[in-house]
C-alpha cells in the first residue's frame, strides 16, 4: 500500500485534493497533515473522515523535529504539499508568518523526504503546489508560461517563489524526485471568505459593502477548485520528474466585471430586484503592490497530460453560490472569532 502525505488538507484546495484521493484510491493510505490555522477546517472533510484509508494528523510543518519524526514513523512514499499561508493581504500585514510556513516549512518537508528517500527514491515523489503569482504581473497582453521568469511582488508570492526555488534546488542538488505546478486563482466550495469570491458572496448575503480595491480593473484567471484537484491527481501520477506545469482556467475576468456577475447571480438566488446587490459595491483604497493581471498558458499540461477544465465558469459559479447558500452553518462558524478581528482591521479601519 502506498502512503501519501497531503499537507494543508484541511484548507480550501487541500480538502478537495484529500477527498479526491481518498475516494478514488482505496489502495492508498492518505495522511492529511494540517496545523488547523484559521484557514484549516475539519468541517471541510466530514464526509470522508471515517474512511479506512484516511488519517488526520494535526501538526505544524515549521516544527523540524516533529516533521522529521513523522517521516520516520510513517515512511511516506509520496508528498503532496499544499500547506501554506495563502492570502496576499495577510502577507502585507505579517510577512514573517509567510516566511515561516511557506519557506521554512517547505524546507523541513524537503529535508525529511530527502533523508527518507536517500537510498531508494524509486517511485517516490515530492509534489509542490504553487501559484502563478510567482511570475509577477502581466500588462494587458501575454500569458505566463513555464519559462516565464520569476518576478514576485507581494510577500506571499515572494515566499512561494522562494519555496519553488528550494524544491528545484533539492531536485538538482540531491536528486529529489519532484514535480511542481503553478496554478491561477481557484474558487469553489469551502473557500475561506477572505478571498474575493467567497468574501463577496458572504457580504452580499449579509448586506455588507463589497470592497473593490482601486478601480477594479485588475484581471485574474479563475479555475474551479475541483478542476485544480483533477490536475493535481494527473500530475502526481503522470507528470515527468523535475518538470513544472502551469494550470489555469482559460477564464480571465476583470474584478469589477466578475463582481457585477456575482451580484446579478445573487440577486436571482436571493429573490432581490435586479441591481440591488450591485448597490453594495464600494471602491476602496488599493492593495499596495497590486498585480495588474495574471493569465496562464496551460498548453503544456493540456498537450502533454490531456488536462482541461471540466466545468465552465457559469457552472462552477452556480455550484459555488449554491454551496454557500446551503452551508450557512459553515459560513457562520468561520466568520466568528479571529475572522471578525481580521475583517475589522482589513476593511473597517
Ligand atoms: P488555505 O489557506 O485555504 O489552506 C492552507 C492550509 O494549510 C490550511 O488548512 C492551514 O491550516 C494549513 N497550514 C497553514 N500553515 C500550516 C503549518 N505551518 N503547518 C501545517 N499546516 C498549515 O490555502 P489554499 O487556498 O487551499 O491553498 C493551498 C495551496 O495552494 C497553497 O500552497 C497555495 O499557495 C496554493 N495555491 C492556492 C491558490 C488559490 O487560489 N487559493 C492558487 C494557486 C496555488
Ligand atoms: P484575492 O482573492 O485576494 O486573490 P489574489 O490576490 O491572490 O489574486 O484577490 C483577487 C482579486 O480581487 C485581486 O485583484 C484583489 C481583489 N480584491 C478586491 O478588490 N477586494 C477584496 O476585498 C479582495 C479580498 C480582493
XYZ file of C-alpha atoms and ligand atoms in Angstrom:
418
model
C 0.000 0.000 0.000
C 1.261 3.471 -0.900
C 1.372 6.022 1.898
C 0.709 9.545 0.672
C 1.168 12.620 2.858
C -1.023 15.582 1.890
C -0.138 18.763 3.784
C -2.716 21.511 4.280
C -5.514 19.051 3.572
C -7.971 20.842 5.861
C -7.737 24.042 3.814
C -9.637 25.084 0.734
C -7.807 23.324 -2.110
C -6.282 20.666 0.141
C -9.679 19.385 1.276
C -10.730 18.842 -2.343
C -7.456 17.028 -3.071
C -7.817 14.834 0.029
C -11.412 13.956 -0.914
C -10.430 13.057 -4.480
C -7.525 10.842 -3.388
C -9.391 9.126 -0.518
C -12.418 8.301 -2.665
C -10.539 7.407 -5.864
C -7.593 5.424 -4.499
C -8.671 2.862 -1.907
C -5.230 1.266 -2.372
C -3.518 4.369 -0.923
C -3.373 5.365 2.729
C -3.880 9.131 2.776
C -2.412 11.134 5.666
C -3.650 14.708 5.980
C -1.197 16.824 7.966
C -2.580 20.214 8.943
C -1.920 22.694 11.748
C -5.565 23.861 11.649
C -4.743 27.553 11.451
C -7.606 30.000 10.896
C -7.771 28.619 7.316
C -7.847 24.922 8.224
C -11.228 23.404 8.999
C -12.042 19.744 9.587
C -15.682 20.508 8.741
C -14.446 20.553 5.139
C -13.883 16.797 5.354
C -16.760 15.424 7.454
C -17.990 13.284 4.551
C -14.748 11.273 4.341
C -13.339 11.463 7.880
C -14.279 7.859 8.718
C -12.927 6.270 5.542
C -10.492 3.447 6.376
C -7.777 4.825 4.056
C -7.815 8.281 5.664
C -5.882 9.547 8.690
C -5.792 13.105 10.018
C -2.599 14.272 11.730
C -2.539 17.614 13.492
C 0.875 19.254 13.262
C 2.921 22.213 12.134
C 5.321 21.965 9.192
C 7.536 24.623 10.773
C 8.353 22.152 13.580
C 11.511 20.485 12.269
C 11.773 17.594 14.725
C 8.052 16.824 14.515
C 8.293 16.599 10.714
C 11.443 14.516 10.785
C 9.891 12.051 13.290
C 6.678 11.879 11.284
C 8.508 10.819 8.106
C 10.488 8.227 10.073
C 7.334 6.843 11.655
C 5.099 6.634 8.585
C 7.668 6.126 5.776
C 5.677 8.101 3.211
C 6.011 7.163 -0.474
C 4.742 10.495 -1.742
C 4.106 14.029 -0.558
C 1.582 16.489 -1.973
C 2.454 19.767 -0.318
C -0.311 22.371 -0.060
C 0.109 23.711 3.497
C 0.767 27.428 3.297
C -0.185 30.869 4.381
C -2.145 31.817 1.284
C -3.618 35.312 1.498
C -1.837 38.288 -0.098
C -3.435 40.894 2.202
C -2.330 38.997 5.319
C 1.191 38.727 3.867
C 1.329 42.513 3.640
C 0.487 42.732 7.368
C 2.763 39.900 8.557
C 5.387 38.718 6.034
C 7.294 36.632 8.589
C 4.385 34.215 9.076
C 4.701 33.525 5.332
C 8.464 33.007 5.517
C 7.985 30.554 8.380
C 5.298 28.331 6.879
C 5.910 28.725 3.157
C 9.703 28.742 3.121
C 10.943 27.097 6.332
C 8.012 24.671 6.466
C 8.682 23.595 2.878
C 12.403 23.122 3.534
C 11.594 20.995 6.614
C 9.465 18.729 4.401
C 12.138 18.625 1.704
C 14.789 17.631 4.247
C 12.609 14.892 5.697
C 11.756 13.495 2.237
C 15.362 13.667 1.103
C 16.539 11.776 4.179
C 13.819 9.132 3.950
C 14.327 8.510 0.227
C 18.133 8.888 0.204
C 18.822 5.234 -0.599
C 15.740 4.446 -2.603
C 13.981 7.228 -4.460
C 12.397 4.807 -6.945
C 8.654 5.502 -7.239
C 8.837 8.340 -4.700
C 7.565 11.835 -5.450
C 7.509 15.258 -3.793
C 4.778 17.370 -5.375
C 4.915 21.071 -4.553
C 1.740 23.091 -5.151
C 2.408 26.680 -6.115
C 0.832 29.734 -7.642
C 1.076 31.767 -10.841
C 1.716 34.823 -8.638
C 5.444 33.912 -8.573
C 5.659 35.282 -12.138
C 4.663 38.772 -11.034
C 2.295 40.913 -13.066
C 1.366 40.934 -16.750
C 0.397 44.018 -18.749
C -2.679 43.980 -20.958
C -1.194 41.298 -23.249
C 0.622 37.988 -22.891
C 0.425 34.828 -20.807
C 2.610 33.177 -18.158
C 4.356 30.046 -19.450
C 6.566 27.603 -17.554
C 9.627 29.531 -18.757
C 8.454 32.989 -17.664
C 10.991 34.489 -15.224
C 10.032 34.664 -11.591
C 9.275 38.249 -10.536
C 7.172 38.143 -7.343
C 5.726 41.396 -5.991
C 3.947 40.520 -2.734
C 5.403 38.937 0.402
C 3.065 35.975 -0.317
C 4.340 35.460 -3.857
C 7.943 36.057 -2.751
C 7.585 33.295 -0.142
C 6.024 30.904 -2.681
C 8.740 31.752 -5.242
C 11.364 31.000 -2.618
C 9.768 27.648 -1.791
C 9.595 26.781 -5.513
C 13.319 27.530 -5.847
C 14.114 25.292 -2.862
C 12.139 22.437 -4.411
C 14.034 22.766 -7.692
C 17.335 23.098 -5.827
C 16.673 19.845 -3.940
C 15.935 18.190 -7.273
C 19.196 19.425 -8.810
C 21.431 19.073 -5.757
C 20.160 15.919 -4.093
C 18.247 14.278 -6.929
C 14.969 14.561 -5.026
C 12.170 13.393 -7.349
C 9.784 16.331 -7.573
C 7.048 17.866 -9.670
C 5.781 21.421 -9.302
C 2.670 23.195 -10.547
C 1.792 26.896 -10.666
C -1.939 27.477 -10.727
C -4.150 30.502 -11.216
C -6.861 31.730 -8.789
C -9.149 28.968 -7.548
C -12.770 29.328 -6.489
C -15.383 26.886 -5.223
C -16.947 25.376 -2.090
C -15.031 25.613 1.222
C -13.152 28.763 0.173
C -12.352 30.880 3.220
C -14.247 34.205 2.958
C -11.173 36.414 2.937
C -10.579 35.909 -0.811
C -12.546 37.884 -3.398
C -15.297 35.437 -4.451
C -16.321 33.926 -1.084
C -15.895 37.281 0.704
C -18.226 38.955 -1.752
C -20.777 36.107 -1.672
C -20.857 36.349 2.121
C -21.108 40.143 2.073
C -23.954 40.057 -0.446
C -25.842 37.543 1.733
C -25.308 39.698 4.826
C -25.839 43.036 3.027
C -22.361 44.378 3.700
C -20.269 46.650 1.458
C -18.345 44.948 -1.388
C -14.831 46.446 -1.096
C -13.381 46.641 -4.620
C -9.692 47.568 -4.443
C -8.592 50.529 -6.590
C -10.525 50.961 -9.831
C -11.455 47.266 -10.078
C -9.639 46.926 -13.407
C -7.377 44.127 -12.175
C -7.560 40.825 -14.000
C -7.412 37.271 -12.659
C -7.804 33.867 -14.310
C -10.289 31.735 -12.342
C -10.322 27.943 -12.075
C -12.886 25.756 -10.319
C -11.153 24.062 -7.373
C -12.252 20.535 -8.340
C -10.538 21.014 -11.707
C -7.356 22.012 -9.895
C -7.651 18.838 -7.790
C -8.091 16.788 -11.005
C -4.944 18.386 -12.422
C -3.041 17.594 -9.218
C -4.119 13.941 -9.453
C -2.894 13.802 -13.056
C 0.450 15.495 -12.426
C 1.103 13.407 -9.306
C 0.607 10.202 -11.290
C 1.730 11.123 -14.813
C 3.844 14.264 -14.563
C 7.512 13.932 -15.502
C 10.099 14.187 -12.719
C 11.720 17.628 -12.331
C 9.095 19.233 -14.594
C 6.820 22.145 -13.791
C 3.344 22.657 -15.222
C 1.154 25.747 -15.308
C -2.530 25.192 -14.530
C -5.188 27.755 -15.472
C -8.844 28.153 -16.251
C -8.650 29.835 -19.716
C -11.003 32.232 -17.910
C -9.833 35.823 -17.422
C -12.057 38.339 -15.671
C -11.613 41.940 -14.616
C -12.522 42.123 -10.931
C -15.308 44.640 -11.459
C -16.944 42.540 -14.209
C -16.740 39.435 -12.028
C -18.258 41.330 -9.095
C -21.120 42.572 -11.308
C -21.739 39.000 -12.484
C -21.751 37.697 -8.899
C -24.182 40.440 -7.873
C -26.618 39.511 -10.624
C -26.419 35.768 -9.805
C -27.027 36.570 -6.134
C -29.971 38.890 -6.943
C -31.582 35.931 -8.733
C -30.837 33.450 -5.959
C -31.962 35.735 -3.145
C -35.064 36.959 -4.959
C -33.825 40.531 -4.989
C -34.683 43.007 -7.733
C -32.020 43.250 -10.447
C -29.286 45.692 -9.445
C -29.917 45.539 -5.705
C -26.742 43.654 -4.695
C -24.605 45.830 -7.011
C -25.550 48.832 -4.859
C -23.213 47.321 -2.238
C -20.163 47.833 -4.487
C -17.759 50.256 -2.806
C -14.417 51.308 -4.265
C -11.794 51.307 -1.537
C -8.080 52.072 -1.176
C -5.964 49.892 -3.448
C -3.841 46.975 -2.251
C -0.158 48.018 -2.127
C 1.869 46.368 -4.902
C -1.348 45.118 -6.521
C -0.539 42.913 -9.542
C -2.457 44.162 -12.575
C -3.070 40.914 -14.396
C -2.458 37.169 -14.120
C -3.104 34.908 -17.104
C -1.903 31.389 -17.683
C -0.882 29.465 -20.758
C -1.948 25.965 -19.680
C -0.897 24.469 -23.035
C 1.807 22.202 -21.601
C -0.420 20.280 -19.171
C -3.148 20.236 -21.810
C -0.945 18.806 -24.580
C 1.312 16.547 -22.507
C -1.160 15.194 -19.944
C -4.514 15.858 -21.627
C -5.888 18.039 -18.811
C -8.545 20.676 -19.329
C -11.176 22.213 -17.053
C -14.336 20.099 -16.798
C -16.777 22.866 -15.922
C -17.462 26.298 -17.386
C -17.234 29.389 -15.177
C -21.048 29.619 -15.218
C -21.389 26.040 -13.964
C -18.641 26.467 -11.366
C -20.125 29.692 -10.011
C -23.580 28.094 -9.840
C -22.178 25.191 -7.753
C -20.211 27.624 -5.589
C -23.018 30.067 -4.865
C -25.440 27.200 -4.125
C -22.888 25.680 -1.768
C -22.587 28.890 0.277
C -26.356 29.346 0.375
C -26.803 25.735 1.560
C -23.967 25.833 4.084
C -24.774 28.813 6.246
C -23.553 26.974 9.375
C -20.111 26.565 7.810
C -20.097 30.241 6.872
C -21.274 31.354 10.322
C -18.665 29.178 12.048
C -15.741 30.560 10.024
C -16.833 34.187 10.228
C -16.826 34.416 14.000
C -13.781 34.803 16.287
C -10.493 35.510 14.504
C -12.286 36.417 11.287
C -14.163 39.288 12.916
C -10.867 40.773 14.141
C -9.252 40.358 10.714
C -12.270 41.869 8.954
C -12.306 44.895 11.188
C -8.608 45.536 10.709
C -8.660 44.996 6.937
C -11.921 46.724 5.985
C -13.253 48.890 8.788
C -10.162 50.833 9.862
P -5.741 27.787 2.559
O -5.215 28.994 3.242
O -7.219 27.642 2.355
O -5.278 26.479 3.339
C -3.976 26.314 3.826
C -3.981 25.121 4.770
O -2.645 24.960 5.274
C -4.901 25.297 5.984
O -5.634 24.112 6.216
C -3.938 25.564 7.134
O -4.412 25.115 8.392
C -2.709 24.790 6.679
N -1.474 25.327 7.258
C -1.082 26.634 7.281
N 0.100 26.754 7.936
C 0.451 25.486 8.301
C 1.571 24.959 9.002
N 2.555 25.756 9.433
N 1.638 23.623 9.188
C 0.646 22.814 8.736
N -0.452 23.265 8.106
C -0.537 24.594 7.875
O -4.964 27.713 1.183
P -5.443 27.199 -0.239
O -6.084 28.305 -0.964
O -6.153 25.908 -0.087
O -4.035 26.945 -0.938
C -3.376 25.691 -0.820
C -2.076 25.747 -1.591
O -2.320 26.044 -2.956
C -1.103 26.823 -1.098
O 0.194 26.304 -1.159
C -1.289 27.961 -2.078
O -0.122 28.729 -2.183
C -1.576 27.186 -3.351
N -2.380 27.898 -4.353
C -3.570 28.482 -3.984
C -4.341 29.103 -4.966
C -5.686 29.720 -4.635
O -6.305 30.351 -5.491
N -6.206 29.556 -3.416
C -3.901 29.141 -6.301
C -2.680 28.530 -6.610
C -1.940 27.905 -5.640
P -7.723 37.503 -3.892
O -8.964 36.670 -3.889
O -7.175 38.006 -2.612
O -6.628 36.662 -4.696
P -5.150 37.134 -5.247
O -4.813 38.440 -4.654
O -4.289 36.053 -4.730
O -5.291 37.183 -6.732
O -7.982 38.758 -4.819
C -8.423 38.615 -6.167
C -8.516 39.990 -6.771
O -9.568 40.705 -6.101
C -7.268 40.830 -6.581
O -7.084 41.654 -7.736
C -7.578 41.694 -5.383
C -9.075 41.912 -5.489
N -9.788 42.078 -4.207
C -10.630 43.190 -4.013
O -10.802 44.027 -4.909
N -11.242 43.319 -2.809
C -11.075 42.424 -1.789
O -11.657 42.622 -0.692
C -10.237 41.281 -2.008
C -10.008 40.267 -0.938
C -9.612 41.152 -3.241
